[in-house]
Amino acid sequence: MARNTLSSRFRRLDIDEYDENKFVEEPDEAAAAAEPDPVPEVEALLRQGDMLQAFHTALRNSPLNTKNQAIKERAQGVVLKVLTSFKSSEIEQAVNSLDRNGIDLLMKYVYKGFEKPTENSSAILLQWHEKALAVGGLGSIVRVLTARKTV
Amino acid sequence: MAYHSFLLEPISCHSWNKDRTQLAICPNNHEVHIYKKAGEKWNKVHELKEHNGQVTGIDWAPDSNRIVTCGTDRNAYVWTLKGNVWKPTLVILRINRAARCVKWSPKENKFAVGSGSRVISICYFEQENDWWVCKHIKKPIRSTVLSLDWHPNNVLLAAGACDFKCRIFSAYIKEVEERPSPTPWGSKMPFGELMFESSSSCGWVHSICFSESGNRVAWVGHDSTVCLWDANKKTAVASLSVETLPFLAVTFITENSLVAAGHDCYPMLFTYDESQGSLTFGGKLDVPKQSSQRGLTARERFQNLDKKASTETNNVTLETLHKNSISQISVIAGGKAKCTQFCTTGMDGGLSIWDIKSLESALKDLKIK
């Protein structure tokens, strides 16, 4: 046998990189225009006590199309703040006021919130999860897992 | 609803013969078994052993009585019945990954194979060399082709792929057919021309289906969506995000109604409203046997409380006919315009035949338009 049959150096080569027909991710179409910053508006609404409006505003301006991680983190922080400031009894009403896309978006934020748990966030997020699941079903969770544009 | 359990292993794929007396299935291995119906029972009559890898697609041509199979061994075989034996003919597909799906064209003079090499092989028989030859459709497919369906004009082919798109190509082979007449999908149809491409949803397209007229195409994606595109309307794709687990198979049963089934183990009806251009959920198409509910004894209640911390009598078994995901649906009778019977096979190794009339009478608010 040749000496290099025992060598496993080839295992460090990624042969798919050299394939001419390699799949190259499509460049993102037109970078999204700078999203109007929702943070101060949402915070103002929260101070006023208008939970529902704050909720809708935070969800409406979510940065799905940008690749900018900082914007996404900020938006996520805001949504998390809104979600945790809801009282348990009001969650159901808020969930019912959303349409199909809103439920999917809410589920995305809930799972994003699970990724970085803080003191009390998990408990309240689980309640949001339960209510959103009742409306969106398993399909909304599947769409969180398969989504290419993340929150 | 007739349910027959063939095996314990999943049925990878199935195909019926013309008069629906025989069924070819792949029992999750390298072989194809052909069963013949005898009254209520199914008897195995043939075993087709030629593939070296799992058989991923079977299609039985109704008129010419030939079976084409494709597998993970990157080959396809065309089987012809000689006497009482099925004889295979190898078809060189020139692919370097597994073949995933195969379909005869409506006139049965060619067939298409979708594969993991991101290519569709269109194969036709060349008389001079007595050999099956194939041509490739490559651009712009970016990932594995999971499902195929032919348009009734024998030229257009719909393909669903893992790059989240549904596409319609022209598979016009000038050696075997005349130039096709214009359709709502376009008028110039050279080989490999992309006639339609859907915008990305986010799920692998597991299954795709043309309607009987060929003017509509429907597909299901792994992100739990059902989509439909009407070539005559040219508005946006009608898509519906469902609340259930993703579907693996879809078929038209009338020009406006779809039946889709998948990981939730029961078929579902969807209706397309032409005026609004929208898809709506029509109903769950399963009539489970009502198992007798026996009450729990006190001892069982305490056991439940101890083990599961609940006193509910939740049934842990599935209440559907199929006990595992449904992977394929085929129309048995009536064609895709006025289907009267369709059949489903799944990963539980079972086959169910669904009768539309009995479903309509059993499920009162089912409206099939």
Short mmCIF file of N, CA, C and O in Angstrom, two decimals, chain B residues 96-166:
data_model
loop_
_atom_site.label_atom_id
_atom_site.label_comp_id
_atom_site.label_asym_id
_atom_site.label_seq_id
_atom_site.Cartn_x
_atom_site.Cartn_y
_atom_site.Cartn_z
N ASN B 96 -24.82 12.67 -10.54
CA ASN B 96 -23.88 12.15 -9.56
C ASN B 96 -24.42 12.19 -8.14
O ASN B 96 -23.66 12.11 -7.18
N ARG B 97 -25.73 12.33 -8.02
CA ARG B 97 -26.36 12.22 -6.71
C ARG B 97 -27.61 11.38 -6.89
O ARG B 97 -27.99 11.04 -7.99
N ALA B 98 -28.28 11.08 -5.80
CA ALA B 98 -29.46 10.21 -5.86
C ALA B 98 -30.58 10.82 -6.69
O ALA B 98 -30.77 12.03 -6.71
N ALA B 99 -31.33 9.94 -7.35
CA ALA B 99 -32.55 10.37 -8.04
C ALA B 99 -33.67 10.38 -7.01
O ALA B 99 -33.71 9.52 -6.13
N ARG B 100 -34.58 11.36 -7.09
CA ARG B 100 -35.57 11.51 -6.04
C ARG B 100 -37.00 11.28 -6.49
O ARG B 100 -37.85 10.94 -5.68
N CYS B 101 -37.29 11.52 -7.74
CA CYS B 101 -38.68 11.39 -8.17
C CYS B 101 -38.69 11.16 -9.66
O CYS B 101 -37.78 11.58 -10.37
N VAL B 102 -39.73 10.45 -10.14
CA VAL B 102 -39.80 10.15 -11.57
C VAL B 102 -41.25 10.18 -12.01
O VAL B 102 -42.14 9.81 -11.24
N LYS B 103 -41.49 10.70 -13.22
CA LYS B 103 -42.86 10.74 -13.72
C LYS B 103 -42.87 10.52 -15.22
O LYS B 103 -42.10 11.17 -15.95
N TRP B 104 -43.78 9.64 -15.69
CA TRP B 104 -44.00 9.49 -17.12
C TRP B 104 -44.74 10.73 -17.62
O TRP B 104 -45.57 11.29 -16.92
N SER B 105 -44.47 11.10 -18.87
CA SER B 105 -45.24 12.21 -19.44
C SER B 105 -46.61 11.67 -19.83
O SER B 105 -46.79 10.45 -19.94
N PRO B 106 -47.61 12.54 -20.07
CA PRO B 106 -48.96 12.06 -20.39
C PRO B 106 -49.00 11.13 -21.60
O PRO B 106 -49.75 10.17 -21.62
N LYS B 107 -48.15 11.39 -22.63
CA LYS B 107 -48.18 10.51 -23.81
C LYS B 107 -47.24 9.32 -23.64
O LYS B 107 -47.12 8.49 -24.54
N GLU B 108 -46.55 9.25 -22.52
CA GLU B 108 -45.67 8.12 -22.19
C GLU B 108 -44.52 7.91 -23.18
O GLU B 108 -44.00 6.80 -23.30
N ASN B 109 -44.13 8.97 -23.89
CA ASN B 109 -42.97 8.81 -24.75
C ASN B 109 -41.71 9.35 -24.12
O ASN B 109 -40.62 9.23 -24.66
N LYS B 110 -41.84 9.94 -22.94
CA LYS B 110 -40.65 10.37 -22.21
C LYS B 110 -40.97 10.39 -20.72
O LYS B 110 -42.13 10.34 -20.32
N PHE B 111 -39.93 10.46 -19.92
CA PHE B 111 -40.17 10.62 -18.48
C PHE B 111 -39.11 11.56 -17.92
O PHE B 111 -38.04 11.76 -18.50
N ALA B 112 -39.44 12.13 -16.78
CA ALA B 112 -38.56 13.10 -16.15
C ALA B 112 -38.11 12.56 -14.80
O ALA B 112 -38.91 11.95 -14.07
N VAL B 113 -36.84 12.78 -14.46
CA VAL B 113 -36.31 12.33 -13.18
C VAL B 113 -35.71 13.53 -12.46
O VAL B 113 -34.89 14.25 -13.03
N GLY B 114 -36.11 13.75 -11.23
CA GLY B 114 -35.53 14.84 -10.44
C GLY B 114 -34.50 14.24 -9.50
O GLY B 114 -34.69 13.14 -8.98
N SER B 115 -33.40 14.95 -9.31
CA SER B 115 -32.35 14.34 -8.50
C SER B 115 -31.67 15.35 -7.60
O SER B 115 -31.90 16.55 -7.68
N GLY B 116 -30.79 14.82 -6.76
CA GLY B 116 -30.03 15.65 -5.85
C GLY B 116 -28.89 16.38 -6.54
O GLY B 116 -28.22 17.22 -5.93
N SER B 117 -28.64 16.08 -7.82
CA SER B 117 -27.58 16.80 -8.54
C SER B 117 -28.08 18.12 -9.07
O SER B 117 -27.45 18.69 -9.97
N ARG B 118 -29.20 18.58 -8.60
CA ARG B 118 -29.76 19.87 -8.99
C ARG B 118 -30.09 19.92 -10.48
O ARG B 118 -29.96 20.95 -11.13
N VAL B 119 -30.54 18.76 -11.00
CA VAL B 119 -30.75 18.66 -12.44
C VAL B 119 -32.02 17.84 -12.66
O VAL B 119 -32.34 16.97 -11.86
N ILE B 120 -32.76 18.15 -13.74
CA ILE B 120 -33.87 17.27 -14.10
C ILE B 120 -33.44 16.55 -15.37
O ILE B 120 -33.04 17.21 -16.34
N SER B 121 -33.53 15.22 -15.38
CA SER B 121 -33.17 14.47 -16.58
C SER B 121 -34.45 14.11 -17.33
O SER B 121 -35.32 13.46 -16.77
N ILE B 122 -34.52 14.55 -18.58
CA ILE B 122 -35.68 14.20 -19.41
C ILE B 122 -35.21 13.07 -20.32
O ILE B 122 -34.28 13.25 -21.11
N CYS B 123 -35.83 11.91 -20.20
CA CYS B 123 -35.36 10.74 -20.93
C CYS B 123 -36.37 10.33 -21.99
O CYS B 123 -37.56 10.28 -21.72
N TYR B 124 -35.87 10.03 -23.18
CA TYR B 124 -36.75 9.57 -24.25
C TYR B 124 -36.04 8.44 -24.96
O TYR B 124 -34.83 8.28 -24.87
N PHE B 125 -36.84 7.63 -25.71
CA PHE B 125 -36.29 6.44 -26.33
C PHE B 125 -35.82 6.76 -27.74
O PHE B 125 -36.57 7.31 -28.54
N GLU B 126 -34.56 6.43 -28.03
CA GLU B 126 -34.05 6.70 -29.36
C GLU B 126 -34.14 5.41 -30.16
O GLU B 126 -33.46 4.43 -29.82
N GLN B 127 -34.96 5.43 -31.19
CA GLN B 127 -35.20 4.20 -31.95
C GLN B 127 -33.95 3.62 -32.60
O GLN B 127 -33.73 2.41 -32.59
N GLU B 128 -33.11 4.49 -33.20
CA GLU B 128 -31.96 3.97 -33.98
C GLU B 128 -31.04 3.15 -33.12
O GLU B 128 -30.50 2.13 -33.53
N ASN B 129 -30.79 3.66 -31.89
CA ASN B 129 -29.84 2.95 -31.04
C ASN B 129 -30.51 2.02 -30.05
O ASN B 129 -29.82 1.37 -29.27
N ASP B 130 -31.82 1.99 -30.06
CA ASP B 130 -32.56 1.11 -29.15
C ASP B 130 -32.16 1.37 -27.70
O ASP B 130 -31.83 0.47 -26.94
N TRP B 131 -32.19 2.65 -27.33
CA TRP B 131 -31.55 3.04 -26.07
C TRP B 131 -32.27 4.27 -25.53
O TRP B 131 -32.71 5.12 -26.29
N TRP B 132 -32.37 4.35 -24.22
CA TRP B 132 -32.97 5.55 -23.63
C TRP B 132 -31.89 6.62 -23.49
O TRP B 132 -30.83 6.39 -22.95
N VAL B 133 -32.19 7.81 -23.95
CA VAL B 133 -31.23 8.91 -23.94
C VAL B 133 -31.78 9.99 -23.03
O VAL B 133 -32.99 10.14 -22.90
N CYS B 134 -30.90 10.75 -22.38
CA CYS B 134 -31.46 11.79 -21.53
C CYS B 134 -30.84 13.15 -21.79
O CYS B 134 -29.69 13.27 -22.19
N LYS B 135 -31.66 14.15 -21.57
CA LYS B 135 -31.20 15.54 -21.69
C LYS B 135 -31.40 16.19 -20.34
O LYS B 135 -32.35 15.87 -19.64
N HIS B 136 -30.56 17.15 -20.00
CA HIS B 136 -30.63 17.76 -18.68
C HIS B 136 -31.20 19.15 -18.71
O HIS B 136 -30.91 19.94 -19.62
N ILE B 137 -32.00 19.45 -17.70
CA ILE B 137 -32.41 20.83 -17.45
C ILE B 137 -31.66 21.24 -16.20
O ILE B 137 -31.86 20.67 -15.12
N LYS B 138 -30.79 22.24 -16.35
CA LYS B 138 -29.94 22.59 -15.20
C LYS B 138 -30.27 23.95 -14.62
O LYS B 138 -30.46 24.09 -13.43
N LYS B 139 -30.24 24.97 -15.49
CA LYS B 139 -30.40 26.31 -14.95
C LYS B 139 -31.87 26.62 -14.77
O LYS B 139 -32.68 26.30 -15.62
N PRO B 140 -32.28 27.34 -13.78
CA PRO B 140 -31.50 27.86 -12.66
C PRO B 140 -31.74 27.09 -11.36
O PRO B 140 -31.86 27.68 -10.31
N ILE B 141 -31.82 25.78 -11.46
CA ILE B 141 -32.12 25.00 -10.25
C ILE B 141 -30.93 25.02 -9.31
O ILE B 141 -29.80 24.74 -9.72
N ARG B 142 -31.16 25.36 -8.04
CA ARG B 142 -30.03 25.51 -7.13
C ARG B 142 -29.94 24.41 -6.09
O ARG B 142 -29.04 24.39 -5.27
N SER B 143 -30.93 23.52 -6.06
CA SER B 143 -30.86 22.47 -5.05
C SER B 143 -31.66 21.26 -5.52
O SER B 143 -32.20 21.26 -6.61
N THR B 144 -31.72 20.24 -4.67
CA THR B 144 -32.38 18.98 -5.02
C THR B 144 -33.80 19.19 -5.53
O THR B 144 -34.56 19.96 -4.95
N VAL B 145 -34.14 18.47 -6.59
CA VAL B 145 -35.50 18.53 -7.11
C VAL B 145 -36.30 17.44 -6.41
O VAL B 145 -35.98 16.26 -6.52
N LEU B 146 -37.33 17.84 -5.67
CA LEU B 146 -38.04 16.86 -4.86
C LEU B 146 -39.28 16.30 -5.55
O LEU B 146 -39.71 15.21 -5.23
N SER B 147 -39.89 17.07 -6.43
CA SER B 147 -41.15 16.59 -6.99
C SER B 147 -41.34 17.14 -8.39
O SER B 147 -40.85 18.21 -8.73
N LEU B 148 -42.08 16.35 -9.20
CA LEU B 148 -42.30 16.71 -10.60
C LEU B 148 -43.74 16.45 -10.97
O LEU B 148 -44.37 15.55 -10.43
N ASP B 149 -44.26 17.23 -11.92
CA ASP B 149 -45.57 16.89 -12.48
C ASP B 149 -45.64 17.43 -13.90
O ASP B 149 -45.19 18.54 -14.18
N TRP B 150 -46.22 16.66 -14.81
CA TRP B 150 -46.31 17.05 -16.20
C TRP B 150 -47.62 17.79 -16.49
O TRP B 150 -48.66 17.49 -15.93
N HIS B 151 -47.54 18.74 -17.39
CA HIS B 151 -48.71 19.43 -17.91
C HIS B 151 -49.36 18.51 -18.95
O HIS B 151 -48.66 17.76 -19.61
N PRO B 152 -50.69 18.57 -19.12
CA PRO B 152 -51.33 17.69 -20.11
C PRO B 152 -50.83 17.85 -21.54
O PRO B 152 -51.01 16.94 -22.33
N ASN B 153 -50.13 18.92 -21.87
CA ASN B 153 -49.66 19.06 -23.25
C ASN B 153 -48.37 18.30 -23.51
O ASN B 153 -47.79 18.40 -24.59
N ASN B 154 -47.91 17.54 -22.53
CA ASN B 154 -46.74 16.66 -22.70
C ASN B 154 -45.42 17.42 -22.84
O ASN B 154 -44.39 16.81 -23.07
N VAL B 155 -45.46 18.72 -22.70
CA VAL B 155 -44.22 19.50 -22.89
C VAL B 155 -43.79 20.21 -21.61
O VAL B 155 -42.63 20.20 -21.23
N LEU B 156 -44.76 20.82 -20.92
CA LEU B 156 -44.38 21.58 -19.74
C LEU B 156 -44.26 20.67 -18.53
O LEU B 156 -45.02 19.73 -18.36
N LEU B 157 -43.29 21.00 -17.69
CA LEU B 157 -43.02 20.18 -16.52
C LEU B 157 -42.86 21.09 -15.31
O LEU B 157 -42.10 22.05 -15.36
N ALA B 158 -43.59 20.79 -14.25
CA ALA B 158 -43.45 21.59 -13.03
C ALA B 158 -42.50 20.87 -12.09
O ALA B 158 -42.57 19.65 -11.94
N ALA B 159 -41.61 21.61 -11.46
CA ALA B 159 -40.63 21.00 -10.57
C ALA B 159 -40.58 21.77 -9.27
O ALA B 159 -40.49 23.00 -9.27
N GLY B 160 -40.63 21.05 -8.17
CA GLY B 160 -40.49 21.68 -6.86
C GLY B 160 -39.14 21.27 -6.30
O GLY B 160 -38.78 20.10 -6.35
N ALA B 161 -38.40 22.23 -5.77
CA ALA B 161 -37.04 21.92 -5.36
C ALA B 161 -36.76 22.41 -3.94
O ALA B 161 -37.54 23.13 -3.35
N CYS B 162 -35.59 22.01 -3.42
CA CYS B 162 -35.21 22.38 -2.08
C CYS B 162 -34.68 23.80 -1.99
O CYS B 162 -34.27 24.23 -0.92
N ASP B 163 -34.64 24.51 -3.10
CA ASP B 163 -34.24 25.91 -3.01
C ASP B 163 -35.46 26.79 -2.85
O ASP B 163 -35.45 27.97 -3.18
N PHE B 164 -36.52 26.20 -2.33
CA PHE B 164 -37.76 26.88 -1.93
C PHE B 164 -38.59 27.39 -3.10
O PHE B 164 -39.51 28.16 -2.88
N LYS B 165 -38.26 27.00 -4.32
CA LYS B 165 -39.05 27.55 -5.43
C LYS B 165 -39.76 26.47 -6.20
O LYS B 165 -39.31 25.33 -6.30
N CYS B 166 -40.87 26.88 -6.81
CA CYS B 166 -41.57 26.00 -7.73
C CYS B 166 -41.31 26.58 -9.11
O CYS B 166 -41.44 27.79 -9.30
#
